[in-house]
Amino acid sequence: MNAHAEFVIQPIGRIKSSLKNKAEAPHQDNEGAPSAWIEIGDSYSEGIQDIRVDQEILVFTWFHLSDRDVLKVHPKNDPKQPIKSVFSTRSPVRPNPIGLHRVRVLEIISGKNLRVDHLDALDGTPVIDIKPVLK
Amino acid sequence: MNAHAEFVIQPIGRIKSSLKNKAEAPHQDNEGAPSAWIEIGDSYSEGIQDIRVDQEILVFTWFHLSDRDVLKVHPKNDPKQPIKSVFSTRSPVRPNPIGLHRVRVLEIISGKNLRVDHLDALDGTPVIDIKPVLK
């Protein structure tokens, strides 16, 4: 394996959310995350044209504030939980801090702003991909 | 949105597969993809210690051979299928060519090589993240 290969992620958009800092963030999507907006960049908006209101989608984010130099974590950042190898957890702290969020689209404005039902990511978090949920 | 922000992905491993070129690759995981090995790099193997045989995991790959300058595609690369905006498809051709594969672990060797039941990615494809399937 060539350990020196690297790839560059270009954000396609950003999260706009009432979650402004880590202290407010829940530890999973289903633990009270608020609805949020996904703002797609102008040069990528053509790529979301076929997304529809009420559709379920997978949103991929990049936890840009996360420590990446971590291979063991306390799940949910709770010191009472036994430490685990990071790829057995959904911790945002990980070598490539990709977040995966399954959400429902509530509203689409101007062909580039999607409101979704709940999203556990801070305001300003980059969005790096969107995929349909497969049946 | 700052269009100039970029993030660097560091592969944590690679796929070892009998799929050697695109002509052989199926178009979805459930359409006949073969079992494959995930070879985790030595410096990341501590991160998979708690993964167990028979567990289901999400494997994130980086389709390093994909064209990234694409916002509309024919699904499954089939010209008879109507063209669609790329974020409504699972096409490997997309701005950030992340692949998402839900697989079952069949075997673990040396604490760093995982055999999984089916994986629709070419031999040599970089692995960028692994997450547990949530119940």
PDB file of C-alpha atoms in Angstrom:
ATOM      1  CA  MET A   1       0.000   0.000   0.000  1.00  0.00           C
ATOM      2  CA  ASN A   2       1.295   3.419  -0.910  1.00  0.00           C
ATOM      3  CA  ALA A   3       0.912   5.388   2.294  1.00  0.00           C
ATOM      4  CA  HIS A   4       1.655   8.647   0.516  1.00  0.00           C
ATOM      5  CA  ALA A   5      -1.356   8.772  -1.806  1.00  0.00           C
ATOM      6  CA  GLU A   6      -3.719  11.565  -0.812  1.00  0.00           C
ATOM      7  CA  PHE A   7      -6.953  12.863  -2.249  1.00  0.00           C
ATOM      8  CA  VAL A   8      -8.485  16.298  -2.041  1.00  0.00           C
ATOM      9  CA  ILE A   9     -12.109  16.817  -1.004  1.00  0.00           C
ATOM     10  CA  GLN A  10     -13.932  19.820  -2.443  1.00  0.00           C
ATOM     11  CA  PRO A  11     -16.993  20.750  -0.362  1.00  0.00           C
ATOM     12  CA  ILE A  12     -20.200  20.892  -2.411  1.00  0.00           C
ATOM     13  CA  GLY A  13     -22.037  22.933   0.226  1.00  0.00           C
ATOM     14  CA  ARG A  14     -22.398  23.750   3.908  1.00  0.00           C
ATOM     15  CA  ILE A  15     -24.750  23.098   6.816  1.00  0.00           C
ATOM     16  CA  LYS A  16     -26.723  26.002   8.213  1.00  0.00           C
ATOM     17  CA  SER A  17     -27.897  25.027  11.677  1.00  0.00           C
ATOM     18  CA  SER A  18     -28.865  26.387  15.064  1.00  0.00           C
ATOM     19  CA  LEU A  19     -26.101  24.153  16.527  1.00  0.00           C
ATOM     20  CA  LYS A  20     -23.317  26.672  16.946  1.00  0.00           C
ATOM     21  CA  ASN A  21     -20.831  24.792  19.129  1.00  0.00           C
ATOM     22  CA  LYS A  22     -19.887  21.300  20.246  1.00  0.00           C
ATOM     23  CA  ALA A  23     -21.481  21.622  23.698  1.00  0.00           C
ATOM     24  CA  GLU A  24     -24.900  21.897  22.046  1.00  0.00           C
ATOM     25  CA  ALA A  25     -24.449  18.989  19.650  1.00  0.00           C
ATOM     26  CA  PRO A  26     -26.242  15.690  20.345  1.00  0.00           C
ATOM     27  CA  HIS A  27     -24.250  12.480  19.938  1.00  0.00           C
ATOM     28  CA  GLN A  28     -26.452  10.802  17.343  1.00  0.00           C
ATOM     29  CA  ASP A  29     -28.972  11.993  14.768  1.00  0.00           C
ATOM     30  CA  ASN A  30     -31.786  10.428  16.717  1.00  0.00           C
ATOM     31  CA  GLU A  31     -30.981  12.158  19.992  1.00  0.00           C
ATOM     32  CA  GLY A  32     -32.641  15.491  19.440  1.00  0.00           C
ATOM     33  CA  ALA A  33     -30.730  17.002  16.525  1.00  0.00           C
ATOM     34  CA  PRO A  34     -32.603  20.000  15.092  1.00  0.00           C
ATOM     35  CA  SER A  35     -33.752  20.440  11.526  1.00  0.00           C
ATOM     36  CA  ALA A  36     -31.128  22.192   9.416  1.00  0.00           C
ATOM     37  CA  TRP A  37     -30.467  23.638   5.965  1.00  0.00           C
ATOM     38  CA  ILE A  38     -28.048  22.235   3.437  1.00  0.00           C
ATOM     39  CA  GLU A  39     -26.803  25.075   1.250  1.00  0.00           C
ATOM     40  CA  ILE A  40     -25.404  23.712  -1.995  1.00  0.00           C
ATOM     41  CA  GLY A  41     -22.759  25.819  -3.752  1.00  0.00           C
ATOM     42  CA  ASP A  42     -23.848  27.477  -7.013  1.00  0.00           C
ATOM     43  CA  SER A  43     -21.480  25.394  -9.100  1.00  0.00           C
ATOM     44  CA  TYR A  44     -22.964  22.128  -7.737  1.00  0.00           C
ATOM     45  CA  SER A  45     -26.698  22.946  -7.675  1.00  0.00           C
ATOM     46  CA  GLU A  46     -27.313  21.185 -11.013  1.00  0.00           C
ATOM     47  CA  GLY A  47     -26.383  17.962  -9.203  1.00  0.00           C
ATOM     48  CA  ILE A  48     -29.389  18.119  -6.830  1.00  0.00           C
ATOM     49  CA  GLN A  49     -32.109  18.943  -9.411  1.00  0.00           C
ATOM     50  CA  ASP A  50     -33.772  15.533  -9.141  1.00  0.00           C
ATOM     51  CA  ILE A  51     -33.991  15.502  -5.336  1.00  0.00           C
ATOM     52  CA  ARG A  52     -37.613  15.846  -4.196  1.00  0.00           C
ATOM     53  CA  VAL A  53     -39.404  16.977  -1.045  1.00  0.00           C
ATOM     54  CA  ASP A  54     -40.188  14.054   1.293  1.00  0.00           C
ATOM     55  CA  GLN A  55     -37.354  11.958  -0.142  1.00  0.00           C
ATOM     56  CA  GLU A  56     -34.847  10.316   2.214  1.00  0.00           C
ATOM     57  CA  ILE A  57     -31.210  11.037   1.426  1.00  0.00           C
ATOM     58  CA  LEU A  58     -27.776  10.287   2.840  1.00  0.00           C
ATOM     59  CA  VAL A  59     -25.793  13.431   3.573  1.00  0.00           C
ATOM     60  CA  PHE A  60     -22.018  13.143   3.905  1.00  0.00           C
ATOM     61  CA  THR A  61     -20.290  15.861   5.915  1.00  0.00           C
ATOM     62  CA  TRP A  62     -16.676  16.617   6.811  1.00  0.00           C
ATOM     63  CA  PHE A  63     -16.232  17.298  10.543  1.00  0.00           C
ATOM     64  CA  HIS A  64     -13.649  19.973   9.878  1.00  0.00           C
ATOM     65  CA  LEU A  65     -13.052  20.768  13.574  1.00  0.00           C
ATOM     66  CA  SER A  66     -12.303  17.152  14.563  1.00  0.00           C
ATOM     67  CA  ASP A  67      -9.022  15.785  15.800  1.00  0.00           C
ATOM     68  CA  ARG A  68      -7.886  13.253  13.166  1.00  0.00           C
ATOM     69  CA  ASP A  69      -5.037  11.661  15.062  1.00  0.00           C
ATOM     70  CA  VAL A  70      -7.170   9.244  17.070  1.00  0.00           C
ATOM     71  CA  LEU A  71      -7.667   5.457  16.832  1.00  0.00           C
ATOM     72  CA  LYS A  72      -9.388   4.779  20.202  1.00  0.00           C
ATOM     73  CA  VAL A  73     -12.286   6.732  21.703  1.00  0.00           C
ATOM     74  CA  HIS A  74     -14.860   6.702  24.462  1.00  0.00           C
ATOM     75  CA  PRO A  75     -18.158   6.274  22.532  1.00  0.00           C
ATOM     76  CA  LYS A  76     -20.354   9.386  22.648  1.00  0.00           C
ATOM     77  CA  ASN A  77     -17.378  11.185  24.224  1.00  0.00           C
ATOM     78  CA  ASP A  78     -18.534   9.736  27.559  1.00  0.00           C
ATOM     79  CA  PRO A  79     -15.601   8.747  29.833  1.00  0.00           C
ATOM     80  CA  LYS A  80     -17.857   6.160  31.535  1.00  0.00           C
ATOM     81  CA  GLN A  81     -18.161   4.209  28.276  1.00  0.00           C
ATOM     82  CA  PRO A  82     -15.340   1.693  27.715  1.00  0.00           C
ATOM     83  CA  ILE A  83     -12.781   2.831  25.173  1.00  0.00           C
ATOM     84  CA  LYS A  84     -13.272   1.393  21.678  1.00  0.00           C
ATOM     85  CA  SER A  85     -11.389   1.256  18.416  1.00  0.00           C
ATOM     86  CA  VAL A  86     -12.589   4.203  16.389  1.00  0.00           C
ATOM     87  CA  PHE A  87     -13.875   2.313  13.339  1.00  0.00           C
ATOM     88  CA  SER A  88     -16.351   0.507  15.630  1.00  0.00           C
ATOM     89  CA  THR A  89     -17.889   3.858  16.559  1.00  0.00           C
ATOM     90  CA  ARG A  90     -19.622   6.798  14.886  1.00  0.00           C
ATOM     91  CA  SER A  91     -17.338   9.288  16.646  1.00  0.00           C
ATOM     92  CA  PRO A  92     -16.674  12.486  14.651  1.00  0.00           C
ATOM     93  CA  VAL A  93     -13.066  12.178  15.808  1.00  0.00           C
ATOM     94  CA  ARG A  94     -11.392   9.808  13.296  1.00  0.00           C
ATOM     95  CA  PRO A  95      -8.637   9.759  10.646  1.00  0.00           C
ATOM     96  CA  ASN A  96     -10.964  10.971   7.875  1.00  0.00           C
ATOM     97  CA  PRO A  97     -13.732  12.797   9.761  1.00  0.00           C
ATOM     98  CA  ILE A  98     -16.630  11.904   7.464  1.00  0.00           C
ATOM     99  CA  GLY A  99     -20.125  12.203   8.916  1.00  0.00           C
ATOM    100  CA  LEU A 100     -23.021  10.140   7.554  1.00  0.00           C
ATOM    101  CA  HIS A 101     -26.570  11.414   8.155  1.00  0.00           C
ATOM    102  CA  ARG A 102     -29.787   9.785   6.961  1.00  0.00           C
ATOM    103  CA  VAL A 103     -32.385  12.555   6.702  1.00  0.00           C
ATOM    104  CA  ARG A 104     -35.691  13.444   5.073  1.00  0.00           C
ATOM    105  CA  VAL A 105     -36.015  16.484   2.796  1.00  0.00           C
ATOM    106  CA  LEU A 106     -38.699  18.889   4.083  1.00  0.00           C
ATOM    107  CA  GLU A 107     -38.335  21.815   1.706  1.00  0.00           C
ATOM    108  CA  ILE A 108     -36.271  22.941  -1.306  1.00  0.00           C
ATOM    109  CA  ILE A 109     -35.679  26.626  -2.077  1.00  0.00           C
ATOM    110  CA  SER A 110     -34.086  28.203  -5.163  1.00  0.00           C
ATOM    111  CA  GLY A 111     -32.987  24.781  -6.383  1.00  0.00           C
ATOM    112  CA  LYS A 112     -30.041  24.769  -4.025  1.00  0.00           C
ATOM    113  CA  ASN A 113     -31.159  25.017  -0.381  1.00  0.00           C
ATOM    114  CA  LEU A 114     -32.539  21.853   1.195  1.00  0.00           C
ATOM    115  CA  ARG A 115     -34.180  21.818   4.595  1.00  0.00           C
ATOM    116  CA  VAL A 116     -33.930  18.439   6.304  1.00  0.00           C
ATOM    117  CA  ASP A 117     -35.661  17.009   9.353  1.00  0.00           C
ATOM    118  CA  HIS A 118     -32.718  16.533  11.737  1.00  0.00           C
ATOM    119  CA  LEU A 119     -29.006  16.869  11.319  1.00  0.00           C
ATOM    120  CA  ASP A 120     -26.326  16.366  13.896  1.00  0.00           C
ATOM    121  CA  ALA A 121     -23.601  18.695  12.563  1.00  0.00           C
ATOM    122  CA  LEU A 122     -22.499  22.170  13.592  1.00  0.00           C
ATOM    123  CA  ASP A 123     -23.370  25.303  11.650  1.00  0.00           C
ATOM    124  CA  GLY A 124     -20.769  25.752   8.896  1.00  0.00           C
ATOM    125  CA  THR A 125     -19.878  22.051   8.567  1.00  0.00           C
ATOM    126  CA  PRO A 126     -18.894  21.266   4.957  1.00  0.00           C
ATOM    127  CA  VAL A 127     -21.120  18.920   2.940  1.00  0.00           C
ATOM    128  CA  ILE A 128     -19.101  16.635   0.689  1.00  0.00           C
ATOM    129  CA  ASP A 129     -21.633  14.276  -0.935  1.00  0.00           C
ATOM    130  CA  ILE A 130     -25.326  13.368  -1.121  1.00  0.00           C
ATOM    131  CA  LYS A 131     -26.681   9.957  -2.170  1.00  0.00           C
ATOM    132  CA  PRO A 132     -30.181   8.520  -2.408  1.00  0.00           C
ATOM    133  CA  VAL A 133     -31.299   5.959   0.175  1.00  0.00           C
ATOM    134  CA  LEU A 134     -31.635   2.652  -1.688  1.00  0.00           C
ATOM    135  CA  LYS A 135     -34.902   0.732  -1.278  1.00  0.00           C
TER     136      LYS A 135
ATOM    137  CA  MET B   1     -19.529  29.771   1.326  1.00  0.00           C
ATOM    138  CA  ASN B   2     -15.773  29.694   0.909  1.00  0.00           C
ATOM    139  CA  ALA B   3     -15.284  27.768  -2.309  1.00  0.00           C
ATOM    140  CA  HIS B   4     -11.549  27.515  -1.719  1.00  0.00           C
ATOM    141  CA  ALA B   5     -11.584  25.373   1.407  1.00  0.00           C
ATOM    142  CA  GLU B   6     -10.233  21.917   0.688  1.00  0.00           C
ATOM    143  CA  PHE B   7      -9.597  18.878   2.833  1.00  0.00           C
ATOM    144  CA  VAL B   8      -7.125  16.080   2.353  1.00  0.00           C
ATOM    145  CA  ILE B   9      -8.177  12.430   2.606  1.00  0.00           C
ATOM    146  CA  GLN B  10      -5.594   9.944   3.845  1.00  0.00           C
ATOM    147  CA  PRO B  11      -6.479   6.371   2.837  1.00  0.00           C
ATOM    148  CA  ILE B  12      -6.615   3.984   5.800  1.00  0.00           C
ATOM    149  CA  GLY B  13      -6.359   0.890   3.595  1.00  0.00           C
ATOM    150  CA  ARG B  14      -7.084  -0.657   0.209  1.00  0.00           C
ATOM    151  CA  ILE B  15      -9.430  -3.149  -1.412  1.00  0.00           C
ATOM    152  CA  LYS B  16      -8.011  -6.428  -2.656  1.00  0.00           C
ATOM    153  CA  SER B  17     -10.482  -7.888  -5.132  1.00  0.00           C
ATOM    154  CA  SER B  18     -10.809 -10.115  -8.165  1.00  0.00           C
ATOM    155  CA  LEU B  19     -12.415  -7.110  -9.931  1.00  0.00           C
ATOM    156  CA  LYS B  20      -9.488  -5.795 -11.919  1.00  0.00           C
ATOM    157  CA  ASN B  21     -11.139  -3.355 -14.314  1.00  0.00           C
ATOM    158  CA  LYS B  22     -14.323  -1.356 -14.840  1.00  0.00           C
ATOM    159  CA  ALA B  23     -15.770  -3.698 -17.455  1.00  0.00           C
ATOM    160  CA  GLU B  24     -16.017  -6.443 -14.820  1.00  0.00           C
ATOM    161  CA  ALA B  25     -17.584  -4.286 -12.115  1.00  0.00           C
ATOM    162  CA  PRO B  26     -21.282  -4.666 -11.293  1.00  0.00           C
ATOM    163  CA  HIS B  27     -23.350  -1.500 -10.879  1.00  0.00           C
ATOM    164  CA  GLN B  28     -24.570  -2.105  -7.346  1.00  0.00           C
ATOM    165  CA  ASP B  29     -23.373  -4.163  -4.414  1.00  0.00           C
ATOM    166  CA  ASN B  30     -26.330  -6.484  -4.733  1.00  0.00           C
ATOM    167  CA  GLU B  31     -25.755  -7.289  -8.403  1.00  0.00           C
ATOM    168  CA  GLY B  32     -23.148  -9.971  -8.142  1.00  0.00           C
ATOM    169  CA  ALA B  33     -20.177  -8.226  -6.559  1.00  0.00           C
ATOM    170  CA  PRO B  34     -17.609 -10.747  -5.319  1.00  0.00           C
ATOM    171  CA  SER B  35     -16.293 -11.090  -1.793  1.00  0.00           C
ATOM    172  CA  ALA B  36     -13.171  -9.007  -1.243  1.00  0.00           C
ATOM    173  CA  TRP B  37     -10.447  -8.195   1.284  1.00  0.00           C
ATOM    174  CA  ILE B  38     -10.012  -4.887   3.027  1.00  0.00           C
ATOM    175  CA  GLU B  39      -6.333  -4.429   3.870  1.00  0.00           C
ATOM    176  CA  ILE B  40      -5.922  -1.854   6.626  1.00  0.00           C
ATOM    177  CA  GLY B  41      -2.603   0.022   6.754  1.00  0.00           C
ATOM    178  CA  ASP B  42      -0.325  -0.823   9.680  1.00  0.00           C
ATOM    179  CA  SER B  43      -0.675   2.622  11.204  1.00  0.00           C
ATOM    180  CA  TYR B  44      -4.498   2.324  11.307  1.00  0.00           C
ATOM    181  CA  SER B  45      -4.962  -1.303  12.390  1.00  0.00           C
ATOM    182  CA  GLU B  46      -5.506  -0.323  16.048  1.00  0.00           C
ATOM    183  CA  GLY B  47      -8.692   1.386  14.858  1.00  0.00           C
ATOM    184  CA  ILE B  48     -10.345  -1.902  13.773  1.00  0.00           C
ATOM    185  CA  GLN B  49      -9.542  -3.985  16.881  1.00  0.00           C
ATOM    186  CA  ASP B  50     -13.156  -4.128  18.057  1.00  0.00           C
ATOM    187  CA  ILE B  51     -14.625  -5.222  14.711  1.00  0.00           C
ATOM    188  CA  ARG B  52     -15.871  -8.819  14.892  1.00  0.00           C
ATOM    189  CA  VAL B  53     -16.570 -11.629  12.416  1.00  0.00           C
ATOM    190  CA  ASP B  54     -20.219 -11.673  11.294  1.00  0.00           C
ATOM    191  CA  GLN B  55     -20.670  -7.969  12.080  1.00  0.00           C
ATOM    192  CA  GLU B  56     -22.169  -5.653   9.445  1.00  0.00           C
ATOM    193  CA  ILE B  57     -20.115  -2.558   8.686  1.00  0.00           C
ATOM    194  CA  LEU B  58     -20.211   0.423   6.362  1.00  0.00           C
ATOM    195  CA  VAL B  59     -17.092   0.692   4.221  1.00  0.00           C
ATOM    196  CA  PHE B  60     -16.278   4.052   2.639  1.00  0.00           C
ATOM    197  CA  THR B  61     -14.067   3.963  -0.451  1.00  0.00           C
ATOM    198  CA  TRP B  62     -12.606   6.613  -2.748  1.00  0.00           C
ATOM    199  CA  PHE B  63     -13.199   5.832  -6.436  1.00  0.00           C
ATOM    200  CA  HIS B  64      -9.800   7.158  -7.415  1.00  0.00           C
ATOM    201  CA  LEU B  65     -10.255   6.459 -11.143  1.00  0.00           C
ATOM    202  CA  SER B  66     -13.547   8.360 -11.439  1.00  0.00           C
ATOM    203  CA  ASP B  67     -14.160  11.514 -13.412  1.00  0.00           C
ATOM    204  CA  ARG B  68     -15.087  14.202 -10.832  1.00  0.00           C
ATOM    205  CA  ASP B  69     -16.271  16.910 -13.190  1.00  0.00           C
ATOM    206  CA  VAL B  70     -19.785  15.536 -13.639  1.00  0.00           C
ATOM    207  CA  LEU B  71     -23.191  16.721 -12.331  1.00  0.00           C
ATOM    208  CA  LYS B  72     -25.528  14.653 -14.592  1.00  0.00           C
ATOM    209  CA  VAL B  73     -25.252  10.946 -15.363  1.00  0.00           C
ATOM    210  CA  HIS B  74     -27.088   8.022 -16.925  1.00  0.00           C
ATOM    211  CA  PRO B  75     -27.804   5.780 -13.907  1.00  0.00           C
ATOM    212  CA  LYS B  76     -25.797   2.529 -13.955  1.00  0.00           C
ATOM    213  CA  ASN B  77     -23.857   4.027 -16.874  1.00  0.00           C
ATOM    214  CA  ASP B  78     -26.686   2.802 -19.125  1.00  0.00           C
ATOM    215  CA  PRO B  79     -27.454   5.235 -22.002  1.00  0.00           C
ATOM    216  CA  LYS B  80     -31.042   3.915 -22.117  1.00  0.00           C
ATOM    217  CA  GLN B  81     -31.687   5.226 -18.598  1.00  0.00           C
ATOM    218  CA  PRO B  82     -32.817   8.880 -18.489  1.00  0.00           C
ATOM    219  CA  ILE B  83     -30.107  11.283 -17.380  1.00  0.00           C
ATOM    220  CA  LYS B  84     -30.252  12.292 -13.715  1.00  0.00           C
ATOM    221  CA  SER B  85     -28.625  14.785 -11.412  1.00  0.00           C
ATOM    222  CA  VAL B  86     -25.670  13.007  -9.862  1.00  0.00           C
ATOM    223  CA  PHE B  87     -26.646  13.395  -6.184  1.00  0.00           C
ATOM    224  CA  SER B  88     -29.820  11.402  -6.928  1.00  0.00           C
ATOM    225  CA  THR B  89     -27.690   8.445  -8.021  1.00  0.00           C
ATOM    226  CA  ARG B  90     -25.054   6.105  -6.605  1.00  0.00           C
ATOM    227  CA  SER B  91     -22.779   6.685  -9.599  1.00  0.00           C
ATOM    228  CA  PRO B  92     -19.048   6.413  -8.811  1.00  0.00           C
ATOM    229  CA  VAL B  93     -18.602   9.444 -11.074  1.00  0.00           C
ATOM    230  CA  ARG B  94     -19.273  12.499  -8.849  1.00  0.00           C
ATOM    231  CA  PRO B  95     -17.495  15.581  -7.437  1.00  0.00           C
ATOM    232  CA  ASN B  96     -16.157  13.702  -4.390  1.00  0.00           C
ATOM    233  CA  PRO B  97     -16.102  10.069  -5.541  1.00  0.00           C
ATOM    234  CA  ILE B  98     -16.954   8.441  -2.213  1.00  0.00           C
ATOM    235  CA  GLY B  99     -18.315   4.886  -2.345  1.00  0.00           C
ATOM    236  CA  LEU B 100     -20.542   3.522   0.424  1.00  0.00           C
ATOM    237  CA  HIS B 101     -20.752  -0.256   0.862  1.00  0.00           C
ATOM    238  CA  ARG B 102     -22.761  -2.136   3.479  1.00  0.00           C
ATOM    239  CA  VAL B 103     -21.046  -5.487   3.980  1.00  0.00           C
ATOM    240  CA  ARG B 104     -20.710  -8.372   6.415  1.00  0.00           C
ATOM    241  CA  VAL B 105     -17.325  -9.369   7.867  1.00  0.00           C
ATOM    242  CA  LEU B 106     -16.515 -13.028   7.087  1.00  0.00           C
ATOM    243  CA  GLU B 107     -12.966 -13.329   8.393  1.00  0.00           C
ATOM    244  CA  ILE B 108     -10.255 -11.257  10.087  1.00  0.00           C
ATOM    245  CA  ILE B 109      -6.560 -12.071   9.690  1.00  0.00           C
ATOM    246  CA  SER B 110      -3.563 -10.583  11.519  1.00  0.00           C
ATOM    247  CA  GLY B 111      -5.789  -7.912  13.039  1.00  0.00           C
ATOM    248  CA  LYS B 112      -5.728  -5.882   9.861  1.00  0.00           C
ATOM    249  CA  ASN B 113      -7.165  -7.831   6.931  1.00  0.00           C
ATOM    250  CA  LEU B 114     -10.947  -8.126   6.759  1.00  0.00           C
ATOM    251  CA  ARG B 115     -12.719 -10.392   4.290  1.00  0.00           C
ATOM    252  CA  VAL B 116     -16.234  -9.170   3.479  1.00  0.00           C
ATOM    253  CA  ASP B 117     -19.109 -10.838   1.693  1.00  0.00           C
ATOM    254  CA  HIS B 118     -19.479  -8.628  -1.392  1.00  0.00           C
ATOM    255  CA  LEU B 119     -17.854  -5.403  -2.434  1.00  0.00           C
ATOM    256  CA  ASP B 120     -18.387  -3.468  -5.608  1.00  0.00           C
ATOM    257  CA  ALA B 121     -15.012  -1.711  -5.944  1.00  0.00           C
ATOM    258  CA  LEU B 122     -11.983  -2.422  -8.096  1.00  0.00           C
ATOM    259  CA  ASP B 123      -8.803  -4.003  -6.796  1.00  0.00           C
ATOM    260  CA  GLY B 124      -6.608  -1.241  -5.366  1.00  0.00           C
ATOM    261  CA  THR B 125      -9.444   1.140  -4.487  1.00  0.00           C
ATOM    262  CA  PRO B 126      -8.520   3.206  -1.400  1.00  0.00           C
ATOM    263  CA  VAL B 127     -10.560   2.690   1.790  1.00  0.00           C
ATOM    264  CA  ILE B 128     -11.135   5.957   3.648  1.00  0.00           C
ATOM    265  CA  ASP B 129     -13.419   5.094   6.576  1.00  0.00           C
ATOM    266  CA  ILE B 130     -15.313   2.256   8.304  1.00  0.00           C
ATOM    267  CA  LYS B 131     -18.347   2.726  10.555  1.00  0.00           C
ATOM    268  CA  PRO B 132     -20.621   0.290  12.386  1.00  0.00           C
ATOM    269  CA  VAL B 133     -24.156  -0.253  11.061  1.00  0.00           C
ATOM    270  CA  LEU B 134     -26.497   1.279  13.648  1.00  0.00           C
ATOM    271  CA  LYS B 135     -29.327  -0.916  14.925  1.00  0.00           C
TER     272      LYS B 135
END
